[in-house]
């Protein structure tokens, strides 16, 4: 990615970050300010300890989406951005970036030289190395998890003293649901 594109990418991120961050569930800790994967680990450890202390059981379902970053469709990403109110101008810019996405296969020949396949259109996946793509990805994943209704059925009560429930914990493309 050239320098001009990196500057554009930073501008896009600054324009969409707060808007997307406000609607992401608190359980998603990936690519968010002041959060990291350790938060999920500590939460899981704490939940297991509380449940164990009270002699109860909890079922944890762990999901790791295979090839997650390369599987999300561009049209779905655009719909997610529209649904959360990202301006049409920004959506058009992002759409144009993805519309022009192409790939090719590089093969190393026996003599050490490289041969490239004909370029092909890429209609799925976020751009590798792009600074705003991970945020757009977790927005899409959050929408999919919400549509699955899995979160409505999940929820492990923390303790008999504390009435709240921990439903799920996500870090980028990994999710845990507690029952």
Tab-separated table of N, CA and C in Angstrom:
chain	number	residue	atom	x	y	z
A	1	UNK	N	0.844	-1.179	0.000
A	1	UNK	CA	0.000	0.000	0.000
A	1	UNK	C	0.881	1.232	0.000
A	2	UNK	N	0.557	2.153	-0.893
A	2	UNK	CA	1.380	3.352	-0.968
A	2	UNK	C	1.028	4.344	0.146
A	3	UNK	N	1.848	5.380	0.296
A	3	UNK	CA	1.685	6.339	1.392
A	3	UNK	C	0.378	7.117	1.292
A	4	UNK	N	-0.007	7.506	0.105
A	4	UNK	CA	-1.254	8.253	-0.060
A	4	UNK	C	-2.446	7.408	0.402
A	5	UNK	N	-2.428	6.124	0.052
A	5	UNK	CA	-3.526	5.260	0.479
A	5	UNK	C	-3.534	5.110	1.998
A	6	UNK	N	-2.356	4.985	2.609
A	6	UNK	CA	-2.294	4.848	4.063
A	6	UNK	C	-2.862	6.076	4.759
A	7	UNK	N	-2.611	7.255	4.217
A	7	UNK	CA	-3.174	8.488	4.775
A	7	UNK	C	-4.702	8.453	4.648
A	8	UNK	N	-5.205	8.073	3.463
A	8	UNK	CA	-6.644	7.958	3.252
A	8	UNK	C	-7.247	6.955	4.228
A	9	UNK	N	-6.590	5.841	4.427
A	9	UNK	CA	-7.073	4.808	5.329
A	9	UNK	C	-7.177	5.327	6.766
A	10	UNK	N	-6.182	6.094	7.199
A	10	UNK	CA	-6.214	6.697	8.540
A	10	UNK	C	-7.377	7.682	8.665
A	11	UNK	N	-7.620	8.445	7.619
A	11	UNK	CA	-8.734	9.404	7.640
A	11	UNK	C	-10.062	8.662	7.747
A	12	UNK	N	-10.225	7.615	6.958
A	12	UNK	CA	-11.460	6.823	7.022
A	12	UNK	C	-11.647	6.255	8.421
A	13	UNK	N	-10.581	5.696	8.986
A	13	UNK	CA	-10.670	5.131	10.335
A	13	UNK	C	-11.113	6.192	11.335
A	14	UNK	N	-10.512	7.376	11.261
A	14	UNK	CA	-10.869	8.433	12.218
A	14	UNK	C	-12.327	8.867	12.058
A	15	UNK	N	-12.859	8.776	10.841
A	15	UNK	CA	-14.239	9.187	10.604
A	15	UNK	C	-15.268	8.133	11.026
A	16	UNK	N	-14.907	6.860	11.019
A	16	UNK	CA	-15.884	5.811	11.334
A	16	UNK	C	-15.703	5.191	12.715
A	17	UNK	N	-14.539	5.362	13.318
A	17	UNK	CA	-14.205	4.657	14.556
A	17	UNK	C	-15.201	4.910	15.679
A	18	UNK	N	-15.459	6.151	16.013
A	18	UNK	CA	-16.348	6.456	17.134
A	18	UNK	C	-17.760	5.942	16.886
A	19	UNK	N	-18.234	6.111	15.662
A	19	UNK	CA	-19.581	5.682	15.317
A	19	UNK	C	-19.733	4.161	15.452
A	20	UNK	N	-18.752	3.427	14.962
A	20	UNK	CA	-18.809	1.969	15.047
A	20	UNK	C	-18.569	1.506	16.479
A	21	UNK	N	-17.610	2.124	17.153
A	21	UNK	CA	-17.284	1.738	18.526
A	21	UNK	C	-18.505	1.860	19.440
A	22	UNK	N	-19.336	2.868	19.199
A	22	UNK	CA	-20.517	3.092	20.026
A	22	UNK	C	-21.560	1.982	19.899
A	23	UNK	N	-21.605	1.291	18.764
A	23	UNK	CA	-22.647	0.278	18.580
A	23	UNK	C	-22.134	-1.154	18.758
A	24	UNK	N	-20.826	-1.339	18.818
A	24	UNK	CA	-20.295	-2.690	19.044
A	24	UNK	C	-20.640	-3.144	20.460
A	25	UNK	N	-20.914	-4.426	20.633
A	25	UNK	CA	-21.232	-4.899	21.983
A	25	UNK	C	-20.012	-4.793	22.899
A	26	UNK	N	-20.272	-4.585	24.173
A	26	UNK	CA	-19.176	-4.507	25.143
A	26	UNK	C	-18.347	-5.782	25.165
A	27	UNK	N	-18.934	-6.886	24.731
A	27	UNK	CA	-18.235	-8.170	24.763
A	27	UNK	C	-17.154	-8.281	23.687
A	28	UNK	N	-17.148	-7.377	22.686
A	28	UNK	CA	-16.134	-7.416	21.618
A	28	UNK	C	-14.940	-6.566	22.041
A	29	UNK	N	-13.790	-7.207	22.212
A	29	UNK	CA	-12.593	-6.501	22.678
A	29	UNK	C	-11.528	-6.335	21.608
A	30	UNK	N	-11.741	-6.842	20.417
A	30	UNK	CA	-10.738	-6.751	19.360
A	30	UNK	C	-10.713	-5.397	18.682
A	31	UNK	N	-9.525	-4.887	18.423
A	31	UNK	CA	-9.295	-3.644	17.691
A	31	UNK	C	-10.057	-2.462	18.277
A	32	UNK	N	-10.104	-2.406	19.606
A	32	UNK	CA	-10.786	-1.306	20.279
A	32	UNK	C	-9.841	-0.683	21.290
A	33	UNK	N	-9.986	0.617	21.469
A	33	UNK	CA	-9.119	1.356	22.389
A	33	UNK	C	-9.243	0.813	23.805
A	34	UNK	N	-8.113	0.711	24.481
A	34	UNK	CA	-8.038	0.301	25.882
A	34	UNK	C	-8.581	-1.100	26.145
A	35	UNK	N	-8.547	-1.965	25.129
A	35	UNK	CA	-9.007	-3.345	25.303
A	35	UNK	C	-8.026	-4.276	24.607
A	36	UNK	N	-8.004	-5.537	25.066
A	36	UNK	CA	-7.184	-6.535	24.387
A	36	UNK	C	-7.695	-7.937	24.726
A	37	UNK	N	-7.067	-8.929	24.160
A	37	UNK	CA	-7.486	-10.311	24.360
A	37	UNK	C	-7.367	-10.787	25.793
A	38	UNK	N	-6.487	-10.161	26.564
A	38	UNK	CA	-6.351	-10.546	27.967
A	38	UNK	C	-7.650	-10.313	28.730
A	39	UNK	N	-8.430	-9.290	28.313
A	39	UNK	CA	-9.711	-9.016	28.975
A	39	UNK	C	-10.619	-10.243	28.893
A	40	UNK	N	-10.633	-10.891	27.743
A	40	UNK	CA	-11.469	-12.072	27.558
A	40	UNK	C	-10.986	-13.229	28.437
A	41	UNK	N	-9.679	-13.408	28.507
A	41	UNK	CA	-9.109	-14.494	29.305
A	41	UNK	C	-9.410	-14.291	30.783
A	42	UNK	N	-9.238	-13.073	31.257
A	42	UNK	CA	-9.514	-12.764	32.669
A	42	UNK	C	-10.995	-12.967	32.968
A	43	UNK	N	-11.853	-12.537	32.048
A	43	UNK	CA	-13.298	-12.706	32.240
A	43	UNK	C	-13.665	-14.191	32.339
A	44	UNK	N	-13.119	-15.001	31.460
A	44	UNK	CA	-13.404	-16.436	31.475
A	44	UNK	C	-12.895	-17.069	32.768
A	45	UNK	N	-11.680	-16.737	33.173
A	45	UNK	CA	-11.113	-17.289	34.404
A	45	UNK	C	-11.973	-16.899	35.604
A	46	UNK	N	-12.379	-15.652	35.650
A	46	UNK	CA	-13.191	-15.155	36.759
A	46	UNK	C	-14.541	-15.876	36.799
A	47	UNK	N	-15.167	-16.049	35.634
A	47	UNK	CA	-16.458	-16.737	35.552
A	47	UNK	C	-16.337	-18.174	36.056
A	48	UNK	N	-15.324	-18.889	35.589
A	48	UNK	CA	-15.129	-20.283	35.993
A	48	UNK	C	-14.893	-20.377	37.503
A	49	UNK	N	-14.089	-19.476	38.048
A	49	UNK	CA	-13.824	-19.503	39.493
A	49	UNK	C	-15.094	-19.267	40.298
A	50	UNK	N	-15.910	-18.282	39.904
A	50	UNK	CA	-17.154	-17.989	40.638
A	50	UNK	C	-18.111	-19.176	40.583
A	51	UNK	N	-18.277	-19.731	39.395
A	51	UNK	CA	-19.193	-20.857	39.232
A	51	UNK	C	-18.693	-22.064	40.036
A	52	UNK	N	-17.393	-22.314	39.986
A	52	UNK	CA	-16.796	-23.442	40.717
A	52	UNK	C	-16.974	-23.268	42.229
A	53	UNK	N	-16.766	-22.042	42.732
A	53	UNK	CA	-16.929	-21.773	44.168
A	53	UNK	C	-18.324	-22.129	44.656
A	54	UNK	N	-19.307	-21.951	43.797
A	54	UNK	CA	-20.692	-22.215	44.185
A	54	UNK	C	-21.146	-23.624	43.817
A	55	UNK	N	-20.225	-24.432	43.295
A	55	UNK	CA	-20.547	-25.815	42.962
A	55	UNK	C	-21.502	-25.958	41.785
A	56	UNK	N	-21.535	-24.962	40.929
A	56	UNK	CA	-22.406	-25.013	39.758
A	56	UNK	C	-21.582	-25.338	38.524
A	57	UNK	N	-22.274	-25.497	37.401
A	57	UNK	CA	-21.608	-25.793	36.135
A	57	UNK	C	-21.922	-24.700	35.120
A	58	UNK	N	-21.006	-24.541	34.203
A	58	UNK	CA	-21.232	-23.629	33.087
A	58	UNK	C	-20.722	-24.318	31.825
A	59	UNK	N	-21.447	-24.119	30.754
A	59	UNK	CA	-21.032	-24.653	29.463
A	59	UNK	C	-20.492	-23.486	28.643
A	60	UNK	N	-19.295	-23.634	28.140
A	60	UNK	CA	-18.698	-22.609	27.291
A	60	UNK	C	-18.534	-23.175	25.890
A	61	UNK	N	-19.028	-22.445	24.918
A	61	UNK	CA	-18.896	-22.829	23.516
A	61	UNK	C	-17.933	-21.842	22.875
A	62	UNK	N	-16.844	-22.356	22.311
A	62	UNK	CA	-15.831	-21.510	21.685
A	62	UNK	C	-15.929	-21.646	20.173
A	63	UNK	N	-15.946	-20.510	19.495
A	63	UNK	CA	-16.056	-20.493	18.038
A	63	UNK	C	-14.869	-19.725	17.467
A	64	UNK	N	-14.181	-20.338	16.524
A	64	UNK	CA	-13.114	-19.673	15.790
A	64	UNK	C	-13.524	-19.755	14.322
A	65	UNK	N	-13.890	-18.627	13.756
A	65	UNK	CA	-14.374	-18.608	12.386
A	65	UNK	C	-13.217	-18.836	11.421
A	66	UNK	N	-13.312	-19.893	10.630
A	66	UNK	CA	-12.261	-20.263	9.683
A	66	UNK	C	-12.160	-19.218	8.574
A	67	UNK	N	-10.942	-18.795	8.290
A	67	UNK	CA	-10.673	-17.813	7.232
A	67	UNK	C	-11.607	-16.616	7.319
A	68	UNK	N	-11.868	-16.168	8.537
A	68	UNK	CA	-12.866	-15.134	8.768
A	68	UNK	C	-12.592	-13.852	7.985
A	69	UNK	N	-11.368	-13.368	8.029
A	69	UNK	CA	-11.069	-12.085	7.380
A	69	UNK	C	-11.211	-12.157	5.867
A	70	UNK	N	-11.032	-13.322	5.299
A	70	UNK	CA	-11.127	-13.437	3.845
A	70	UNK	C	-12.492	-13.930	3.383
A	71	UNK	N	-13.423	-14.128	4.310
A	71	UNK	CA	-14.704	-14.707	3.907
A	71	UNK	C	-15.874	-13.724	3.893
A	72	UNK	N	-15.757	-12.604	4.547
A	72	UNK	CA	-16.879	-11.674	4.633
A	72	UNK	C	-17.070	-10.946	3.295
A	73	UNK	N	-18.300	-10.913	2.805
A	73	UNK	CA	-18.545	-10.324	1.483
A	73	UNK	C	-18.514	-8.802	1.558
A	74	UNK	N	-18.074	-8.196	0.478
A	74	UNK	CA	-17.991	-6.745	0.411
A	74	UNK	C	-19.377	-6.116	0.494
A	75	UNK	N	-20.360	-6.727	-0.157
A	75	UNK	CA	-21.716	-6.154	-0.119
A	75	UNK	C	-22.280	-6.194	1.304
A	76	UNK	N	-21.976	-7.248	2.061
A	76	UNK	CA	-22.427	-7.318	3.450
A	76	UNK	C	-21.750	-6.244	4.295
A	77	UNK	N	-20.456	-6.012	4.064
A	77	UNK	CA	-19.749	-4.959	4.798
A	77	UNK	C	-20.389	-3.605	4.530
A	78	UNK	N	-20.729	-3.347	3.264
A	78	UNK	CA	-21.338	-2.064	2.913
A	78	UNK	C	-22.704	-1.909	3.578
A	79	UNK	N	-23.467	-2.994	3.633
A	79	UNK	CA	-24.783	-2.955	4.291
A	79	UNK	C	-24.620	-2.655	5.780
A	80	UNK	N	-23.639	-3.267	6.417
A	80	UNK	CA	-23.390	-3.023	7.845
A	80	UNK	C	-23.038	-1.560	8.092
A	81	UNK	N	-22.188	-1.008	7.235
A	81	UNK	CA	-21.802	0.399	7.378
A	81	UNK	C	-23.013	1.317	7.221
A	82	UNK	N	-23.865	0.993	6.268
A	82	UNK	CA	-25.084	1.785	6.057
A	82	UNK	C	-26.010	1.672	7.266
A	83	UNK	N	-26.181	0.458	7.768
A	83	UNK	CA	-27.085	0.224	8.894
A	83	UNK	C	-26.693	0.981	10.155
A	84	UNK	N	-25.400	1.231	10.344
A	84	UNK	CA	-24.968	1.963	11.545
A	84	UNK	C	-24.866	3.463	11.305
A	85	UNK	N	-25.220	3.897	10.098
A	85	UNK	CA	-25.287	5.328	9.830
A	85	UNK	C	-24.008	5.979	9.327
A	86	UNK	N	-23.084	5.192	8.820
A	86	UNK	CA	-21.881	5.777	8.225
A	86	UNK	C	-22.321	6.566	6.985
A	87	UNK	N	-21.786	7.742	6.820
A	87	UNK	CA	-22.238	8.622	5.738
A	87	UNK	C	-22.073	7.973	4.369
A	88	UNK	N	-22.943	8.376	3.466
A	88	UNK	CA	-22.905	7.842	2.101
A	88	UNK	C	-21.547	8.117	1.455
A	89	UNK	N	-20.996	9.291	1.708
A	89	UNK	CA	-19.704	9.672	1.122
A	89	UNK	C	-18.604	8.688	1.522
A	90	UNK	N	-18.538	8.366	2.805
A	90	UNK	CA	-17.517	7.424	3.293
A	90	UNK	C	-17.789	6.025	2.740
A	91	UNK	N	-19.052	5.624	2.701
A	91	UNK	CA	-19.382	4.297	2.164
A	91	UNK	C	-18.997	4.186	0.694
A	92	UNK	N	-19.186	5.253	-0.067
A	92	UNK	CA	-18.812	5.233	-1.488
A	92	UNK	C	-17.296	5.105	-1.629
A	93	UNK	N	-16.553	5.824	-0.810
A	93	UNK	CA	-15.079	5.733	-0.860
A	93	UNK	C	-14.637	4.302	-0.547
A	94	UNK	N	-15.179	3.741	0.528
A	94	UNK	CA	-14.812	2.365	0.907
A	94	UNK	C	-15.227	1.389	-0.192
A	95	UNK	N	-16.414	1.580	-0.737
A	95	UNK	CA	-16.896	0.702	-1.810
A	95	UNK	C	-15.977	0.752	-3.024
A	96	UNK	N	-15.513	1.941	-3.377
A	96	UNK	CA	-14.598	2.083	-4.515
A	96	UNK	C	-13.256	1.404	-4.241
A	97	UNK	N	-12.805	1.494	-3.011
A	97	UNK	CA	-11.555	0.810	-2.640
A	97	UNK	C	-11.707	-0.691	-2.854
A	98	UNK	N	-12.815	-1.245	-2.369
A	98	UNK	CA	-13.033	-2.678	-2.488
A	98	UNK	C	-13.409	-3.091	-3.907
A	99	UNK	N	-14.100	-2.199	-4.639
A	99	UNK	CA	-14.494	-2.527	-6.008
A	99	UNK	C	-13.263	-2.753	-6.880
A	100	UNK	N	-12.231	-2.021	-6.630
A	100	UNK	CA	-11.025	-2.149	-7.430
A	100	UNK	C	-10.075	-3.241	-6.962
A	101	UNK	N	-10.469	-3.988	-5.948
A	101	UNK	CA	-9.571	-5.007	-5.391
A	101	UNK	C	-9.378	-6.158	-6.379
A	102	UNK	N	-8.129	-6.452	-6.648
A	102	UNK	CA	-7.774	-7.556	-7.533
A	102	UNK	C	-6.645	-8.358	-6.897
A	103	UNK	N	-6.528	-9.574	-7.336
A	103	UNK	CA	-5.452	-10.424	-6.875
A	103	UNK	C	-4.872	-11.206	-8.035
A	104	UNK	N	-3.726	-11.766	-7.794
A	104	UNK	CA	-3.122	-12.668	-8.775
A	104	UNK	C	-2.259	-13.663	-8.007
A	105	UNK	N	-1.962	-14.745	-8.640
A	105	UNK	CA	-1.149	-15.790	-8.021
A	105	UNK	C	0.266	-15.681	-8.562
A	106	UNK	N	1.234	-15.687	-7.660
A	106	UNK	CA	2.640	-15.620	-8.047
A	106	UNK	C	3.240	-17.008	-7.892
A	107	UNK	N	3.803	-17.510	-8.964
A	107	UNK	CA	4.429	-18.833	-8.958
A	107	UNK	C	5.923	-18.695	-9.203
A	108	UNK	N	6.689	-19.345	-8.372
A	108	UNK	CA	8.145	-19.329	-8.554
A	108	UNK	C	8.519	-20.441	-9.519
A	109	UNK	N	9.231	-20.066	-10.519
A	109	UNK	CA	9.664	-21.015	-11.546
A	109	UNK	C	10.943	-21.731	-11.089
A	110	UNK	N	11.309	-22.790	-11.775
A	110	UNK	CA	12.494	-23.584	-11.441
A	110	UNK	C	13.768	-22.745	-11.503
A	111	UNK	N	13.786	-21.741	-12.395
A	111	UNK	CA	14.982	-20.909	-12.531
A	111	UNK	C	15.031	-19.765	-11.510
A	112	UNK	N	14.028	-19.710	-10.607
A	112	UNK	CA	14.009	-18.674	-9.572
A	112	UNK	C	13.202	-17.440	-9.955
A	113	UNK	N	12.806	-17.341	-11.202
A	113	UNK	CA	11.992	-16.202	-11.619
A	113	UNK	C	10.536	-16.442	-11.208
A	114	UNK	N	9.726	-15.397	-11.313
A	114	UNK	CA	8.323	-15.499	-10.935
A	114	UNK	C	7.422	-15.271	-12.137
A	115	UNK	N	6.337	-15.994	-12.138
A	115	UNK	CA	5.318	-15.818	-13.162
A	115	UNK	C	4.008	-15.513	-12.429
A	116	UNK	N	3.231	-14.571	-12.973
A	116	UNK	CA	1.982	-14.161	-12.337
A	116	UNK	C	0.782	-14.588	-13.178
A	117	UNK	N	-0.277	-14.976	-12.491
A	117	UNK	CA	-1.514	-15.318	-13.191
A	117	UNK	C	-2.192	-14.034	-13.658
A	118	UNK	N	-3.221	-14.192	-14.465
A	118	UNK	CA	-4.034	-13.043	-14.843
A	118	UNK	C	-4.711	-12.515	-13.580
A	119	UNK	N	-4.867	-11.195	-13.456
A	119	UNK	CA	-5.557	-10.637	-12.283
A	119	UNK	C	-7.004	-11.115	-12.224
A	120	UNK	N	-7.515	-11.285	-11.018
A	120	UNK	CA	-8.903	-11.676	-10.821
A	120	UNK	C	-9.527	-10.772	-9.770
A	121	UNK	N	-10.839	-10.598	-9.880
A	121	UNK	CA	-11.575	-9.731	-8.968
A	121	UNK	C	-11.716	-10.405	-7.600
A	122	UNK	N	-11.609	-9.606	-6.555
A	122	UNK	CA	-11.795	-10.096	-5.193
A	122	UNK	C	-13.090	-9.481	-4.666
A	123	UNK	N	-14.064	-10.331	-4.345
A	123	UNK	CA	-15.359	-9.823	-3.884
A	123	UNK	C	-15.645	-10.180	-2.421
A	124	UNK	N	-14.695	-10.808	-1.782
A	124	UNK	CA	-14.858	-11.181	-0.381
A	124	UNK	C	-13.587	-10.842	0.379
A	125	UNK	N	-13.759	-10.576	1.659
A	125	UNK	CA	-12.617	-10.368	2.537
A	125	UNK	C	-12.228	-8.913	2.701
A	126	UNK	N	-11.579	-8.640	3.813
A	126	UNK	CA	-11.063	-7.296	4.063
A	126	UNK	C	-9.646	-7.208	3.514
A	127	UNK	N	-9.208	-5.993	3.252
A	127	UNK	CA	-7.873	-5.795	2.701
A	127	UNK	C	-6.821	-6.054	3.773
A	128	UNK	N	-5.857	-6.889	3.458
A	128	UNK	CA	-4.776	-7.195	4.378
A	128	UNK	C	-3.904	-5.959	4.577
A	129	UNK	N	-3.585	-5.653	5.817
A	129	UNK	CA	-2.703	-4.535	6.117
A	129	UNK	C	-3.383	-3.185	6.142
A	130	UNK	N	-4.665	-3.137	5.860
A	130	UNK	CA	-5.392	-1.878	5.871
A	130	UNK	C	-5.825	-1.556	7.296
A	131	UNK	N	-5.729	-0.301	7.689
A	131	UNK	CA	-5.953	0.059	9.086
A	131	UNK	C	-7.429	0.101	9.489
A	132	UNK	N	-8.357	0.379	8.564
A	132	UNK	CA	-9.767	0.422	8.951
A	132	UNK	C	-10.484	-0.911	8.736
A	133	UNK	N	-9.903	-1.803	7.961
A	133	UNK	CA	-10.560	-3.071	7.642
A	133	UNK	C	-10.916	-3.926	8.866
A	134	UNK	N	-10.041	-4.064	9.872
A	134	UNK	CA	-10.423	-4.889	11.031
A	134	UNK	C	-11.670	-4.370	11.750
A	135	UNK	N	-11.819	-3.055	11.831
A	135	UNK	CA	-12.990	-2.487	12.496
A	135	UNK	C	-14.260	-2.786	11.704
A	136	UNK	N	-14.174	-2.678	10.386
A	136	UNK	CA	-15.318	-2.997	9.532
A	136	UNK	C	-15.641	-4.490	9.655
A	137	UNK	N	-14.616	-5.305	9.748
A	137	UNK	CA	-14.820	-6.743	9.905
A	137	UNK	C	-15.569	-7.064	11.195
A	138	UNK	N	-15.124	-6.523	12.334
A	138	UNK	CA	-15.792	-6.865	13.596
A	138	UNK	C	-17.199	-6.278	13.651
A	139	UNK	N	-17.443	-5.199	12.914
A	139	UNK	CA	-18.809	-4.688	12.797
A	139	UNK	C	-19.688	-5.737	12.118
A	140	UNK	N	-19.198	-6.296	11.012
A	140	UNK	CA	-19.947	-7.333	10.298
A	140	UNK	C	-20.149	-8.573	11.140
A	141	UNK	N	-19.110	-8.997	11.840
A	141	UNK	CA	-19.217	-10.185	12.691
A	141	UNK	C	-20.234	-9.956	13.810
A	142	UNK	N	-20.218	-8.770	14.392
A	142	UNK	CA	-21.176	-8.454	15.456
A	142	UNK	C	-22.609	-8.539	14.936
A	143	UNK	N	-22.809	-8.064	13.718
A	143	UNK	CA	-24.150	-8.133	13.122
A	143	UNK	C	-24.558	-9.598	12.903
A	144	UNK	N	-23.635	-10.415	12.415
A	144	UNK	CA	-23.945	-11.837	12.207
A	144	UNK	C	-24.288	-12.538	13.516
A	145	UNK	N	-23.510	-12.268	14.559
A	145	UNK	CA	-23.777	-12.890	15.854
A	145	UNK	C	-25.127	-12.442	16.409
A	146	UNK	N	-25.451	-11.177	16.205
A	146	UNK	CA	-26.739	-10.665	16.663
A	146	UNK	C	-27.881	-11.332	15.897
A	147	UNK	N	-27.725	-11.482	14.591
A	147	UNK	CA	-28.759	-12.112	13.770
A	147	UNK	C	-28.921	-13.593	14.086
A	148	UNK	N	-27.890	-14.229	14.599
A	148	UNK	CA	-27.957	-15.667	14.886
A	148	UNK	C	-28.876	-15.991	16.057
A	149	UNK	N	-29.195	-14.985	16.853
A	149	UNK	CA	-30.021	-15.152	18.061
A	149	UNK	C	-29.353	-16.036	19.112
A	150	UNK	N	-28.103	-16.419	18.899
A	150	UNK	CA	-27.393	-17.249	19.871
A	150	UNK	C	-27.257	-16.512	21.201
A	151	UNK	N	-27.050	-15.196	21.119
A	151	UNK	CA	-26.867	-14.427	22.340
A	151	UNK	C	-28.138	-14.374	23.184
A	152	UNK	N	-29.296	-14.533	22.566
A	152	UNK	CA	-30.545	-14.533	23.330
A	152	UNK	C	-30.669	-15.781	24.189
A	153	UNK	N	-30.071	-16.872	23.753
A	153	UNK	CA	-30.181	-18.132	24.486
A	153	UNK	C	-29.030	-18.346	25.453
A	154	UNK	N	-27.960	-17.599	25.275
A	154	UNK	CA	-26.785	-17.767	26.122
A	154	UNK	C	-26.921	-16.909	27.378
A	155	UNK	N	-26.053	-17.164	28.325
A	155	UNK	CA	-25.991	-16.349	29.529
A	155	UNK	C	-25.725	-17.196	30.751
A	156	UNK	N	-24.530	-17.081	31.276
A	156	UNK	CA	-24.176	-17.800	32.499
A	156	UNK	C	-24.263	-16.824	33.665
A	157	UNK	N	-25.066	-17.170	34.643
A	157	UNK	CA	-25.183	-16.316	35.811
A	157	UNK	C	-23.868	-16.353	36.557
A	158	UNK	N	-23.373	-15.201	36.885
A	158	UNK	CA	-22.050	-15.094	37.498
A	158	UNK	C	-22.036	-15.733	38.877
A	159	UNK	N	-23.043	-15.471	39.659
A	159	UNK	CA	-23.081	-16.012	41.008
A	159	UNK	C	-24.503	-15.903	41.536
A	160	UNK	N	-24.784	-16.592	42.609
A	160	UNK	CA	-26.120	-16.477	43.202
A	160	UNK	C	-26.293	-15.119	43.861
A	161	UNK	N	-25.187	-14.448	44.132
A	161	UNK	CA	-25.233	-13.123	44.766
A	161	UNK	C	-25.373	-12.027	43.708
A	162	UNK	N	-24.687	-12.198	42.576
A	162	UNK	CA	-24.704	-11.198	41.510
A	162	UNK	C	-25.692	-11.667	40.438
A	163	UNK	N	-26.784	-10.943	40.226
A	163	UNK	CA	-27.818	-11.426	39.310
A	163	UNK	C	-27.507	-11.266	37.820
A	164	UNK	N	-26.481	-10.537	37.455
A	164	UNK	CA	-26.214	-10.321	36.031
A	164	UNK	C	-25.619	-11.576	35.388
A	165	UNK	N	-25.657	-11.595	34.064
A	165	UNK	CA	-25.163	-12.746	33.311
A	165	UNK	C	-24.058	-12.317	32.356
A	166	UNK	N	-23.119	-13.221	32.110
A	166	UNK	CA	-22.134	-13.044	31.052
A	166	UNK	C	-22.635	-13.903	29.900
A	167	UNK	N	-22.914	-13.269	28.777
A	167	UNK	CA	-23.492	-13.961	27.646
A	167	UNK	C	-22.414	-14.437	26.684
A	168	UNK	N	-21.520	-13.528	26.326
A	168	UNK	CA	-20.509	-13.875	25.336
A	168	UNK	C	-19.272	-13.027	25.533
A	169	UNK	N	-18.230	-13.443	24.847
A	169	UNK	CA	-16.964	-12.739	24.872
A	169	UNK	C	-16.351	-12.910	23.486
A	170	UNK	N	-16.016	-11.802	22.839
A	170	UNK	CA	-15.451	-11.880	21.496
A	170	UNK	C	-14.129	-11.128	21.426
A	171	UNK	N	-13.229	-11.684	20.656
A	171	UNK	CA	-11.984	-11.002	20.331
A	171	UNK	C	-11.745	-11.232	18.844
A	172	UNK	N	-12.033	-10.212	18.058
A	172	UNK	CA	-11.932	-10.233	16.610
A	172	UNK	C	-12.770	-11.380	16.058
A	173	UNK	N	-12.147	-12.456	15.556
A	173	UNK	CA	-12.909	-13.541	14.936
A	173	UNK	C	-13.095	-14.755	15.845
A	174	UNK	N	-12.835	-14.594	17.119
A	174	UNK	CA	-13.051	-15.670	18.094
A	174	UNK	C	-14.204	-15.260	19.003
A	175	UNK	N	-15.087	-16.197	19.286
A	175	UNK	CA	-16.228	-15.889	20.153
A	175	UNK	C	-16.418	-17.030	21.153
A	176	UNK	N	-16.896	-16.665	22.323
A	176	UNK	CA	-17.234	-17.631	23.369
A	176	UNK	C	-18.633	-17.303	23.828
A	177	UNK	N	-19.447	-18.339	23.995
A	177	UNK	CA	-20.788	-18.157	24.531
A	177	UNK	C	-20.911	-19.040	25.762
A	178	UNK	N	-21.562	-18.499	26.780
A	178	UNK	CA	-21.664	-19.194	28.059
A	178	UNK	C	-23.116	-19.534	28.351
A	179	UNK	N	-23.338	-20.786	28.769
A	179	UNK	CA	-24.675	-21.255	29.093
A	179	UNK	C	-24.690	-21.852	30.484
